[in-house]
PDB file of C-alpha atoms and ligand atoms in Angstrom:
ATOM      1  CA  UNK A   1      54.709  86.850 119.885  1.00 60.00           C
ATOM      2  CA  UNK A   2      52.578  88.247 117.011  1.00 64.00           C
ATOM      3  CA  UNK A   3      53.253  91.366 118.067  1.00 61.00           C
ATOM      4  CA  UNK A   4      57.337  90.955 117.251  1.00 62.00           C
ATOM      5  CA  UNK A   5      56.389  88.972 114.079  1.00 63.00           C
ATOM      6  CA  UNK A   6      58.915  89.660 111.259  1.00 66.00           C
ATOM      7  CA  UNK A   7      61.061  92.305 113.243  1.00 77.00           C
ATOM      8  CA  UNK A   8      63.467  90.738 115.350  1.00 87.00           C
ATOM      9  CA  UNK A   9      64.531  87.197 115.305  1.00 88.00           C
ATOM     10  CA  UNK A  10      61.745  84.825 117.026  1.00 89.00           C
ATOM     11  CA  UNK A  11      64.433  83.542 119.544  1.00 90.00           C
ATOM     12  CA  UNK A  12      65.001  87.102 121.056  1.00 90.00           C
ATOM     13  CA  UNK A  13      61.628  87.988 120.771  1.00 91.00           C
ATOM     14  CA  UNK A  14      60.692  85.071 123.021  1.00 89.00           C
ATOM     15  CA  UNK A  15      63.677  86.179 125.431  1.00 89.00           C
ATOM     16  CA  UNK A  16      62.270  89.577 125.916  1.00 92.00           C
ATOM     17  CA  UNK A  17      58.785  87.997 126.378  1.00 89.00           C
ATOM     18  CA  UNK A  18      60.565  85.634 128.904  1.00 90.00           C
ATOM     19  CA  UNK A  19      61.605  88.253 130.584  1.00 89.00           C
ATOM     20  CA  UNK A  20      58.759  90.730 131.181  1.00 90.00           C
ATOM     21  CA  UNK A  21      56.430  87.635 132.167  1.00 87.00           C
ATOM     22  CA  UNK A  22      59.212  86.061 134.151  1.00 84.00           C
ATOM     23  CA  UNK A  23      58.323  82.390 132.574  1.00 80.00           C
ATOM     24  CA  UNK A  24      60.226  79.764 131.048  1.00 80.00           C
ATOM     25  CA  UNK A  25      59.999  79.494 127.127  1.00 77.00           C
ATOM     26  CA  UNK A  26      56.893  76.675 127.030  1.00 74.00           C
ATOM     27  CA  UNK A  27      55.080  79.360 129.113  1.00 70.00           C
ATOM     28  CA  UNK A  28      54.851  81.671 126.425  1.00 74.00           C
ATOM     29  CA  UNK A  29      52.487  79.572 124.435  1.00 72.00           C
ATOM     30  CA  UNK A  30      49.825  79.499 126.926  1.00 69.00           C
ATOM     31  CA  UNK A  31      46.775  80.643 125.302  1.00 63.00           C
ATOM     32  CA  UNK A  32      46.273  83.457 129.087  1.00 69.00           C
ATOM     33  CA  UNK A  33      45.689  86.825 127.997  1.00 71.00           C
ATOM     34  CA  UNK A  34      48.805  89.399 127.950  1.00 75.00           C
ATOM     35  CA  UNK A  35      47.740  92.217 130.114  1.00 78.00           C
ATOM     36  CA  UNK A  36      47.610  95.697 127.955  1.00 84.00           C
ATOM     37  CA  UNK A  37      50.693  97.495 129.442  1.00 84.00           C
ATOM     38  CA  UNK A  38      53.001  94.208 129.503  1.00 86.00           C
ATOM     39  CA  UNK A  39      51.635  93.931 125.315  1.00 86.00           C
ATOM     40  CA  UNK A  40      53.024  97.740 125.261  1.00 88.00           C
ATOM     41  CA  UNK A  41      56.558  97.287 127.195  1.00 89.00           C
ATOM     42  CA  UNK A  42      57.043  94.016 124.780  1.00 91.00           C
ATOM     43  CA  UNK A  43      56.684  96.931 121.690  1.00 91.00           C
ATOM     44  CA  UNK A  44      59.117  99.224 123.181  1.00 92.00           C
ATOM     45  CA  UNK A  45      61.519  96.890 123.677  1.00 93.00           C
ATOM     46  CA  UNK A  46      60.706  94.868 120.431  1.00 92.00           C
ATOM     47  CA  UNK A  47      61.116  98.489 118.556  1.00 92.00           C
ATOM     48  CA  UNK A  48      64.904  98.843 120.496  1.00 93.00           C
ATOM     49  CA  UNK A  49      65.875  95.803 119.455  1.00 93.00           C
ATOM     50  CA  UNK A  50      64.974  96.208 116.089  1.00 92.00           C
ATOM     51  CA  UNK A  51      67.149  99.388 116.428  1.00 91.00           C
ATOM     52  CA  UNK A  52      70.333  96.818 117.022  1.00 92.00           C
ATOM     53  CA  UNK A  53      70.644  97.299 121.089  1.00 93.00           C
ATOM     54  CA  UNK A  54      70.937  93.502 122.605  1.00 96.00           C
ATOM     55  CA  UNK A  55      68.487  91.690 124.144  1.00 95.00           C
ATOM     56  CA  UNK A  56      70.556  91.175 127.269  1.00 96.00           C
ATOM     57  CA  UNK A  57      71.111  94.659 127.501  1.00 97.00           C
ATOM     58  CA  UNK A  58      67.471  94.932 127.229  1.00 97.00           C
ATOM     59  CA  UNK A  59      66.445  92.495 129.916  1.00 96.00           C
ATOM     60  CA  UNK A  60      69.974  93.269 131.536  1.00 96.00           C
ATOM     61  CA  UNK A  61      71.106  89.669 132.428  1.00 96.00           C
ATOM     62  CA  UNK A  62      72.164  86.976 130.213  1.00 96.00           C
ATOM     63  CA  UNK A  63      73.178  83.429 130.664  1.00 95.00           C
ATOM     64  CA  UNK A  64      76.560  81.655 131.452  1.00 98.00           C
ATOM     65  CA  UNK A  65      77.014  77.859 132.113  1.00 98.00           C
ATOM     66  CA  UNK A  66      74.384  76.894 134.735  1.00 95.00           C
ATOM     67  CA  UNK A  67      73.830  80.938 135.973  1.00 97.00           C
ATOM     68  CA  UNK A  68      73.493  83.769 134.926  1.00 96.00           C
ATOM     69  CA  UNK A  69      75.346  87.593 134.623  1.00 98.00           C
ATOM     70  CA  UNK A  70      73.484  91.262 134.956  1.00 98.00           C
ATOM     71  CA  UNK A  71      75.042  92.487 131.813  1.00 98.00           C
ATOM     72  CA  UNK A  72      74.944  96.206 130.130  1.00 98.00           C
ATOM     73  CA  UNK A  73      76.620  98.419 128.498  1.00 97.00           C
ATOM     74  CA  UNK A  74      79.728  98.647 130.258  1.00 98.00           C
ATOM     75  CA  UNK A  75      80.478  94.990 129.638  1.00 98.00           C
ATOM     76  CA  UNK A  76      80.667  92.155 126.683  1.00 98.00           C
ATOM     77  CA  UNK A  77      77.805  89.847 126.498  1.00 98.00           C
ATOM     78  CA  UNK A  78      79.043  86.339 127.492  1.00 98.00           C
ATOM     79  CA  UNK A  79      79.448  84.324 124.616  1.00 97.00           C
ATOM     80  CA  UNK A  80      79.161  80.442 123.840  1.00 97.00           C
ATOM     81  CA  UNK A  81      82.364  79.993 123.006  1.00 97.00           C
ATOM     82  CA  UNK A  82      83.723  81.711 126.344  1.00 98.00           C
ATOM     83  CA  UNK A  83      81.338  78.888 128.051  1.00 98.00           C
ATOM     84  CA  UNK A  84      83.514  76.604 126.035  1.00 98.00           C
ATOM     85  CA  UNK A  85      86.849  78.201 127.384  1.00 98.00           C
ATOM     86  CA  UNK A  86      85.662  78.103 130.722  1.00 98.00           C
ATOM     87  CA  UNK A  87      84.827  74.341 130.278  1.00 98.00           C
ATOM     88  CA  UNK A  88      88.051  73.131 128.932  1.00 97.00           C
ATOM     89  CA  UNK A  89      90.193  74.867 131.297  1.00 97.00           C
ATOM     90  CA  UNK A  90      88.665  73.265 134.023  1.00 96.00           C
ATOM     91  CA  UNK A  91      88.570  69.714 132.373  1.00 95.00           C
ATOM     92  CA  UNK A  92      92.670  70.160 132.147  1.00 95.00           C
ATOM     93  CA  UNK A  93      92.676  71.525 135.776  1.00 94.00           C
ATOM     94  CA  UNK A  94      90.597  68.627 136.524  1.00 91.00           C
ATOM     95  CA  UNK A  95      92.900  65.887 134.714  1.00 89.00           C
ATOM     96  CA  UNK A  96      96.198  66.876 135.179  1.00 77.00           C
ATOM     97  CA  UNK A  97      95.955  66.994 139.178  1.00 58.00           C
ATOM     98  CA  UNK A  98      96.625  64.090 142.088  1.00 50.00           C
ATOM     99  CA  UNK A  99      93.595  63.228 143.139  1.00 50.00           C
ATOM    100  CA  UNK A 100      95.142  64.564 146.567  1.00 48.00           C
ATOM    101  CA  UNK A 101      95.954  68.461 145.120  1.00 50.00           C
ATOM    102  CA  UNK A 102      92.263  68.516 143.622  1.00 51.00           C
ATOM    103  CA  UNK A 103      91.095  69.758 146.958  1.00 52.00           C
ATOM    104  CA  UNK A 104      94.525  72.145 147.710  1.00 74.00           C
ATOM    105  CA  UNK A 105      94.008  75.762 147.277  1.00 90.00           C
ATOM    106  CA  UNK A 106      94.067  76.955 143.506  1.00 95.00           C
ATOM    107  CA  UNK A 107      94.956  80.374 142.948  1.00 96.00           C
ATOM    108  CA  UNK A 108      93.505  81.959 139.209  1.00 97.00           C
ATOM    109  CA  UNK A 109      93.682  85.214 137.391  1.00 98.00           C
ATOM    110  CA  UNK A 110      90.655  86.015 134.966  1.00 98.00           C
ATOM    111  CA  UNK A 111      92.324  88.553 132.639  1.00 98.00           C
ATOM    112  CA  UNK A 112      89.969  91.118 131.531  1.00 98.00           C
ATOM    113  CA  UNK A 113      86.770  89.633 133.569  1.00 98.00           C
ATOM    114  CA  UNK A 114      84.017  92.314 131.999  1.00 98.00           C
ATOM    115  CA  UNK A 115      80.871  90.712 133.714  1.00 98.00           C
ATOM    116  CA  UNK A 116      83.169  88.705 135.905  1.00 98.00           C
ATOM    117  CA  UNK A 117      81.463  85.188 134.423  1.00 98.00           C
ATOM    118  CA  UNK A 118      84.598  83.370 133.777  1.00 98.00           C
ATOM    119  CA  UNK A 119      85.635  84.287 137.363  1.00 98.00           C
ATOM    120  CA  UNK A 120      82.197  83.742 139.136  1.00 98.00           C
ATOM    121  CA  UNK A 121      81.888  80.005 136.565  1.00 98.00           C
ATOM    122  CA  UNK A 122      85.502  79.194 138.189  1.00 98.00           C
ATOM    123  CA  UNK A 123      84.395  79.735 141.651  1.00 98.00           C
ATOM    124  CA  UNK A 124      81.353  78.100 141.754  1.00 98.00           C
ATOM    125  CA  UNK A 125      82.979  75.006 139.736  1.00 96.00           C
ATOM    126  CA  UNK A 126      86.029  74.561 142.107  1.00 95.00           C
ATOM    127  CA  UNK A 127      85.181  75.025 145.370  1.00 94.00           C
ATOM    128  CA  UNK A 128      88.902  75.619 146.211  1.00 93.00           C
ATOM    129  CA  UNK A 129      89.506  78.490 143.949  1.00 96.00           C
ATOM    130  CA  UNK A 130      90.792  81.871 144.984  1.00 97.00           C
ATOM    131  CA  UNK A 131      90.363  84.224 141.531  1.00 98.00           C
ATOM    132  CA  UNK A 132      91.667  87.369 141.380  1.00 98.00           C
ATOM    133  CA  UNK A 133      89.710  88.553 138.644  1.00 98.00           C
ATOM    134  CA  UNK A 134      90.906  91.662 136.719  1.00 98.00           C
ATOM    135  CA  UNK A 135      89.983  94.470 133.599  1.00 98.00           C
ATOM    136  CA  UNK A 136      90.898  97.569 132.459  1.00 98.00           C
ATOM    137  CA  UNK A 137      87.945  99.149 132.893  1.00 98.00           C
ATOM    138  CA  UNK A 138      86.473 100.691 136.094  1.00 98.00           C
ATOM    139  CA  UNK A 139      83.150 100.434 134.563  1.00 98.00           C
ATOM    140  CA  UNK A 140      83.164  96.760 133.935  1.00 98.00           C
ATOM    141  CA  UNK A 141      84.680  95.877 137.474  1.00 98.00           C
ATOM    142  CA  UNK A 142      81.769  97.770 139.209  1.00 98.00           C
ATOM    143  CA  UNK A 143      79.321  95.570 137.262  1.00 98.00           C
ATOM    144  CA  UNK A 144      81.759  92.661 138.250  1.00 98.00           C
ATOM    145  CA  UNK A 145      81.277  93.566 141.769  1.00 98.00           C
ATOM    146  CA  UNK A 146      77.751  93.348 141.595  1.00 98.00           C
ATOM    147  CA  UNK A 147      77.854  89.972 139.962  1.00 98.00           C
ATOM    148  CA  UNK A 148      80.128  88.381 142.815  1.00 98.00           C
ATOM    149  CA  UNK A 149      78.532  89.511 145.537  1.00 98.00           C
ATOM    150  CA  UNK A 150      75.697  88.268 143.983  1.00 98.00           C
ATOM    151  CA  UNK A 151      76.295  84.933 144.512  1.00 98.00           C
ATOM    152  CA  UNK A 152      78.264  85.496 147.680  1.00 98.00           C
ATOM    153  CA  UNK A 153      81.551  85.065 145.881  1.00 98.00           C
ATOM    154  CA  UNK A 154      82.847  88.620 147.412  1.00 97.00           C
ATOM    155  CA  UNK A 155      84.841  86.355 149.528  1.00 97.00           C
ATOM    156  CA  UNK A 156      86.802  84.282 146.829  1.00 97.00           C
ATOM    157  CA  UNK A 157      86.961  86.783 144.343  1.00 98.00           C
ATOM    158  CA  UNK A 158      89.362  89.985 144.008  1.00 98.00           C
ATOM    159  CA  UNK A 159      88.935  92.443 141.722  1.00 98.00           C
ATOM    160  CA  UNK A 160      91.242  94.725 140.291  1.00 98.00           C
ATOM    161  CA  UNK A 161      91.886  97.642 137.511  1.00 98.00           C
ATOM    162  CA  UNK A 162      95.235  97.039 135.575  1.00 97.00           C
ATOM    163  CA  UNK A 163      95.865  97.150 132.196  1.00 96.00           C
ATOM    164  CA  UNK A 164      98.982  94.422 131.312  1.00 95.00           C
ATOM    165  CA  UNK A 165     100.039  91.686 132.932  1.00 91.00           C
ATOM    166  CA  UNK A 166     103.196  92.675 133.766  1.00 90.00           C
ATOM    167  CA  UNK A 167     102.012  95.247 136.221  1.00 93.00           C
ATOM    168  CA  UNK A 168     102.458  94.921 140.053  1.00 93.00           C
ATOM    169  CA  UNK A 169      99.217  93.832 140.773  1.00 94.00           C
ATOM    170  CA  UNK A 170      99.577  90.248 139.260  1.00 95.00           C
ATOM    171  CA  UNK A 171     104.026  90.555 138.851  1.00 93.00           C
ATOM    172  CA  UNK A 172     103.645  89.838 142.501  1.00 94.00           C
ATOM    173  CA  UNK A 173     101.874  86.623 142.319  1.00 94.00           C
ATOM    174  CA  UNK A 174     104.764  85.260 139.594  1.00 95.00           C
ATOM    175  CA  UNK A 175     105.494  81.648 140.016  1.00 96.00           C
ATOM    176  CA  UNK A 176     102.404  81.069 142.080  1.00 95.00           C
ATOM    177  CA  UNK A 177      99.006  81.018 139.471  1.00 96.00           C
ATOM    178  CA  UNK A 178      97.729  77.541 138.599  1.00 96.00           C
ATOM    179  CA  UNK A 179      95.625  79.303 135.792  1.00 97.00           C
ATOM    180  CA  UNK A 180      95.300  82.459 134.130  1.00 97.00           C
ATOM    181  CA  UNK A 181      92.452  82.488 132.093  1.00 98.00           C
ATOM    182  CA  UNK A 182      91.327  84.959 129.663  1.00 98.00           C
ATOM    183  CA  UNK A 183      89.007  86.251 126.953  1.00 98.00           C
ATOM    184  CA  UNK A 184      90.884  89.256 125.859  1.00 98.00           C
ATOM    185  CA  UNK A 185      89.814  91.921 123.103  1.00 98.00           C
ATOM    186  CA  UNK A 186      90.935  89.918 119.911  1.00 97.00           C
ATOM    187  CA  UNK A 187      88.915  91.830 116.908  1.00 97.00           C
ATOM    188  CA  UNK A 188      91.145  93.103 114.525  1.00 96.00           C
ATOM    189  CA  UNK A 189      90.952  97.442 114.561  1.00 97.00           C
ATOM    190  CA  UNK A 190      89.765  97.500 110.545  1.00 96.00           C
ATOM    191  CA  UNK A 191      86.903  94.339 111.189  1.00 96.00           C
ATOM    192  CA  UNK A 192      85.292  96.572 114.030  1.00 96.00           C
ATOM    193  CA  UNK A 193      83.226  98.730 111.710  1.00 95.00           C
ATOM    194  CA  UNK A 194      82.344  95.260 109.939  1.00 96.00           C
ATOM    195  CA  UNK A 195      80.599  94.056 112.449  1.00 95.00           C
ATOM    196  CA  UNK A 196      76.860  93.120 113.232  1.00 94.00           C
ATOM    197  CA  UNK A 197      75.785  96.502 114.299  1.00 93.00           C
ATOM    198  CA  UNK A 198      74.566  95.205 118.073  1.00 93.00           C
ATOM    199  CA  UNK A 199      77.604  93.768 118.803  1.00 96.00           C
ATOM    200  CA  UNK A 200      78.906  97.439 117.932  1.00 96.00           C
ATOM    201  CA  UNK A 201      76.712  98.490 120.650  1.00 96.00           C
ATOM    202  CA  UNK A 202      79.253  96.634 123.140  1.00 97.00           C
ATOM    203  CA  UNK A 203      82.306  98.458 124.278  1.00 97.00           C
ATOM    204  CA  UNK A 204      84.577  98.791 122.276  1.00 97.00           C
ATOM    205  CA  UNK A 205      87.937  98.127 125.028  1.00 97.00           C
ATOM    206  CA  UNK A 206      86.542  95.017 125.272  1.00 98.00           C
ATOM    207  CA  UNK A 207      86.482  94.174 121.447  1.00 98.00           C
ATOM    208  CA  UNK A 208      89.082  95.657 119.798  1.00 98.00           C
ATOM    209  CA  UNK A 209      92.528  93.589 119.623  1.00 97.00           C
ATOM    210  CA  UNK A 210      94.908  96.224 118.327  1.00 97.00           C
ATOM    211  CA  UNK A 211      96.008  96.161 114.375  1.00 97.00           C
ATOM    212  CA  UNK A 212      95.768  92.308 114.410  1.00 96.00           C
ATOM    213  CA  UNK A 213      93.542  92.230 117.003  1.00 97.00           C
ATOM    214  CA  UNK A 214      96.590  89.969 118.612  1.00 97.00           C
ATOM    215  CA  UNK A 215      97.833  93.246 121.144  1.00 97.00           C
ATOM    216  CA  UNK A 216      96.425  91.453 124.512  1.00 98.00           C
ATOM    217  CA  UNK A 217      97.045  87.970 123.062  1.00 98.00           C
ATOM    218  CA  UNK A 218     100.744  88.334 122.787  1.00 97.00           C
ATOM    219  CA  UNK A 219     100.991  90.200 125.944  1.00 97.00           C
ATOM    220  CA  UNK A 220      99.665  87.126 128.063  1.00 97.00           C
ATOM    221  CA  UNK A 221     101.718  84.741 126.052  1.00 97.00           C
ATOM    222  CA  UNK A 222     104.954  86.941 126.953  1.00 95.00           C
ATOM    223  CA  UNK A 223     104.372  87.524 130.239  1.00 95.00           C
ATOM    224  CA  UNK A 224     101.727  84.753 131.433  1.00 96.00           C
ATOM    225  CA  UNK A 225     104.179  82.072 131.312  1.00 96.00           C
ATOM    226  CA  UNK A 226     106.125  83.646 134.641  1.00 96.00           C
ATOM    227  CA  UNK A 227     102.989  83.892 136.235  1.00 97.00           C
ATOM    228  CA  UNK A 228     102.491  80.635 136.506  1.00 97.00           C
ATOM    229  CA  UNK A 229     104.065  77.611 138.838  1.00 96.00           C
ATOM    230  CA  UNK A 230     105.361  74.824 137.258  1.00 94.00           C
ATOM    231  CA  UNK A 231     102.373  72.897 135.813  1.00 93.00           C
ATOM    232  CA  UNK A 232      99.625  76.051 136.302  1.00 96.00           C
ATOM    233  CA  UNK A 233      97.728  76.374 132.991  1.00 96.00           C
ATOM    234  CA  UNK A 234      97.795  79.564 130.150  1.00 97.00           C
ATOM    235  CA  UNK A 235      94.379  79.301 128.915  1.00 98.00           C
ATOM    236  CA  UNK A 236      92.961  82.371 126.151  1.00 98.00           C
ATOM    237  CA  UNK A 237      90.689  82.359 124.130  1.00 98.00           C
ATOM    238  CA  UNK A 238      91.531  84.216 120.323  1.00 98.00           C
ATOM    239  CA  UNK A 239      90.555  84.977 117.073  1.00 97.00           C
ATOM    240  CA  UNK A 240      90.747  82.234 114.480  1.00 96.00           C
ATOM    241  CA  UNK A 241      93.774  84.118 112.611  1.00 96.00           C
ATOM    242  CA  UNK A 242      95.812  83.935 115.625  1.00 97.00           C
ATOM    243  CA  UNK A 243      97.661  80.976 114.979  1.00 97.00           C
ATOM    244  CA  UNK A 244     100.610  82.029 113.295  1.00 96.00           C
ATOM    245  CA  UNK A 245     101.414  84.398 116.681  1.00 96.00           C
ATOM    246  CA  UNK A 246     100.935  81.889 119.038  1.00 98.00           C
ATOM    247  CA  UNK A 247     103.242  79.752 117.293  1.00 97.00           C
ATOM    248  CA  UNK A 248     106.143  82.087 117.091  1.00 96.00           C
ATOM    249  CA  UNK A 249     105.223  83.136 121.176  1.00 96.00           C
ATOM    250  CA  UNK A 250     104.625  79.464 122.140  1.00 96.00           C
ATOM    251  CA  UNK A 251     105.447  77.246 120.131  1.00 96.00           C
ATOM    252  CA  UNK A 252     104.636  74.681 123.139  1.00 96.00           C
ATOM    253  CA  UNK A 253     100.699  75.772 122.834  1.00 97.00           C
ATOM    254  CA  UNK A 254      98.127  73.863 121.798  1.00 97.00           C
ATOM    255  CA  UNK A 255      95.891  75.394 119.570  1.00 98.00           C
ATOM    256  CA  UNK A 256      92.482  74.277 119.607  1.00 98.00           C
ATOM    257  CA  UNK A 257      89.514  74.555 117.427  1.00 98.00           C
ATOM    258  CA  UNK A 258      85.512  75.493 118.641  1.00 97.00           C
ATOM    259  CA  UNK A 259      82.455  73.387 117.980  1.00 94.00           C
ATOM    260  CA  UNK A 260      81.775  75.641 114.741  1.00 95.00           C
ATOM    261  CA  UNK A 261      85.223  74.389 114.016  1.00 97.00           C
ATOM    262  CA  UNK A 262      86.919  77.554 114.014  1.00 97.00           C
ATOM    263  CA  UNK A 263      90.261  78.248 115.638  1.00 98.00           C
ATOM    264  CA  UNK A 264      89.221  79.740 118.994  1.00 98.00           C
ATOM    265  CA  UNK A 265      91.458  78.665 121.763  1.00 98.00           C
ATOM    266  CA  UNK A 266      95.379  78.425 123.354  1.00 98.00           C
ATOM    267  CA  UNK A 267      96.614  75.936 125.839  1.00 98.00           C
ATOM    268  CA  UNK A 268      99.665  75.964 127.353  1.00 97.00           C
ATOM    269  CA  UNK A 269     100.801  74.645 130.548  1.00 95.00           C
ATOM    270  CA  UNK A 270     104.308  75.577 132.100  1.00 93.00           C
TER     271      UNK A 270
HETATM  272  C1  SAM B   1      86.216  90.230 125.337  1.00 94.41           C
HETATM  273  S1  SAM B   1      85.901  91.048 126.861  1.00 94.41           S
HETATM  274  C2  SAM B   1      85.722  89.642 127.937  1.00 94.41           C
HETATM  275  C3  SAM B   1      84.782  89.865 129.080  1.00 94.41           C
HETATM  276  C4  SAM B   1      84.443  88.578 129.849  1.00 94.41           C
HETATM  277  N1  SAM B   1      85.630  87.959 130.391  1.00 94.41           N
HETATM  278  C5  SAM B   1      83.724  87.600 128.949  1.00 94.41           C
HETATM  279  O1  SAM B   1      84.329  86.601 128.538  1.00 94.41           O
HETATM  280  O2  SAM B   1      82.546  87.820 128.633  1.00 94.41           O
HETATM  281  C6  SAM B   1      87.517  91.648 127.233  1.00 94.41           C
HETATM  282  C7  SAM B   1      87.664  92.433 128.526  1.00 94.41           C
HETATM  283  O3  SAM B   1      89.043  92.849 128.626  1.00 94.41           O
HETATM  284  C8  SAM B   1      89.095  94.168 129.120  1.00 94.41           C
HETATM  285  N2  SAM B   1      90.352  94.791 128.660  1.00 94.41           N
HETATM  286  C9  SAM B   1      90.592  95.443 127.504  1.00 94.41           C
HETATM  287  N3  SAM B   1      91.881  95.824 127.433  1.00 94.41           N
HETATM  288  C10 SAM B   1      92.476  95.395 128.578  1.00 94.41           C
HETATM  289  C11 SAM B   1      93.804  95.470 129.090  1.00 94.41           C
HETATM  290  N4  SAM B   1      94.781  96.091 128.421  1.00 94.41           N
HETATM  291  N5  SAM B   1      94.052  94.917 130.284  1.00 94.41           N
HETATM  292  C12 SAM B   1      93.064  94.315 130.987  1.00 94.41           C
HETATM  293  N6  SAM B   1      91.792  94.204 130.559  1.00 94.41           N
HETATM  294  C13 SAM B   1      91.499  94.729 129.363  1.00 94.41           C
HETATM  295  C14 SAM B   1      87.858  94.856 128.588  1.00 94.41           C
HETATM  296  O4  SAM B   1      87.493  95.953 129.367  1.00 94.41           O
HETATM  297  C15 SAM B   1      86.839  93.710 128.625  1.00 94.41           C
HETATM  298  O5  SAM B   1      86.103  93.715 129.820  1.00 94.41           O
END
């Protein structure tokens, strides 16, 4: 750890350390010796992150509920308050159903999947979930792909390039989605050079929201609604200066705030 001291935050210098001695964090304390060329890879990839790439894109994986996602740089890094998403979707799911429909088939749409961790969190949650888990981008649905098959998911989730949700792909499934889920691009165009410069590093499809960073946002609340039956569940995640659109597109949404208190997420349930 001395040899990161100062350069990069402790907390991702003990997750590279984690990684190249494949311990847990109270193992890196141990007073063993560090072998000469695992001292040298933890200085290369000290020096990269000090450079601004990510530490998951450094170790390639990073965390996601109770697993975790091979990550680089075709994809987003998962974030906390995607976990959060993730977790209150399911908790409506959960306590809006007869006991008896808990264990009927549920059919969900991950819009814009990246990694594929709100999809593969679904599936492993709700053992009666089929997702059909979808982006834009070819690159992030090959590293979806390798996420899902992963953890033997190839089975119960579908993945698929399309770019709105009004294409055929999910217009055919209209009326039949108990959730459609999403963490779209919702950075504003002008507050993407503003950011830290590693999360400039990540691409920028799956950052950048349009003008008001609100282009993806008000597509799902247009057209999300028909996609689901009656009583299926619109759940996105946005940008805290969304609120005024997702009141004029739904005024029936409920807006909810994260645990830093910030305006992060929409509700709505047909
Ligand atoms: C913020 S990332 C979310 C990734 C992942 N779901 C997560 O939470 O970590 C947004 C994703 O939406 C995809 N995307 C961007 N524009 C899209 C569009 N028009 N239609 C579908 N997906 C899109 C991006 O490629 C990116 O993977």
């Amino acid at each position: 750890m001395k040899l990161a001291a100062g350069s990069i935050p402790r907390t991702d210098a003990e997750y590279l350390l984690m990684h190249l001695l494949g311990t847990k964090r109270h193992g890196l304390y141990s007073e063993l010796p560090v072998r000469t060329r695992t001292a040298d890879r933890f200085r290369r990839l000290v020096a990269r992150a000090q450079a601004g790439e990510p530490v998951q894109y450094l170790t390639g994986s990073a965390p996601f509920l109770n697993f975790d996602v091979r990550v680089d740089r075709r994809v987003l890094i998962p974030r906390p308050e995607t976990e959060e998403l993730v977790a209150r979707a399911i908790a409506r799911i959960r306590s809006g159903r007869e006991p008896s429909a808990v264990s009927r088939k549920l059919l969900a749409v991950d819009y814009g999947t990246g990694s594929g961790c709100i999809a593969i969190a679904l599936a492993r949650t709700l053992p009666q979930a089929r997702v059909l888990a979808v982006d834009a981008s070819k690159a992030a649905l090959a590293v979806a792909a390798r996420n899902v098959s992963r953890y033997g998911l190839a089975g119960r989730i579908r993945l698929a390039q399309t770019r709105a949700p009004d294409e055929p792909v999910l217009a055919r499934r209209r009326g039949r989605l108990d959730l459609l889920i999403s963490n779209p691009p919702y950075v504003p165009t002008s507050r993407l050079a503003r950011l830290d410069r590693n999360v400039r590093r990540e691409p920028k499809l799956a950052l950048d929201g349009g003008p008001k960073g609100a282009n993806i946002v008000a597509m799902l609340l247009a057209h999300g609604p028909d996609l689901l039956k009656p009583g299926g569940l619109l759940a996105i995640e946005i940008d805290s200066t969304h609120e005024a659109v997702v009141r004029k597109l739904a005024p029936a949404a409920e807006i909810e705030r994260d645990l830093a208190g910030r305006i992060r997420y929409a509700f709505l349930t047909r």
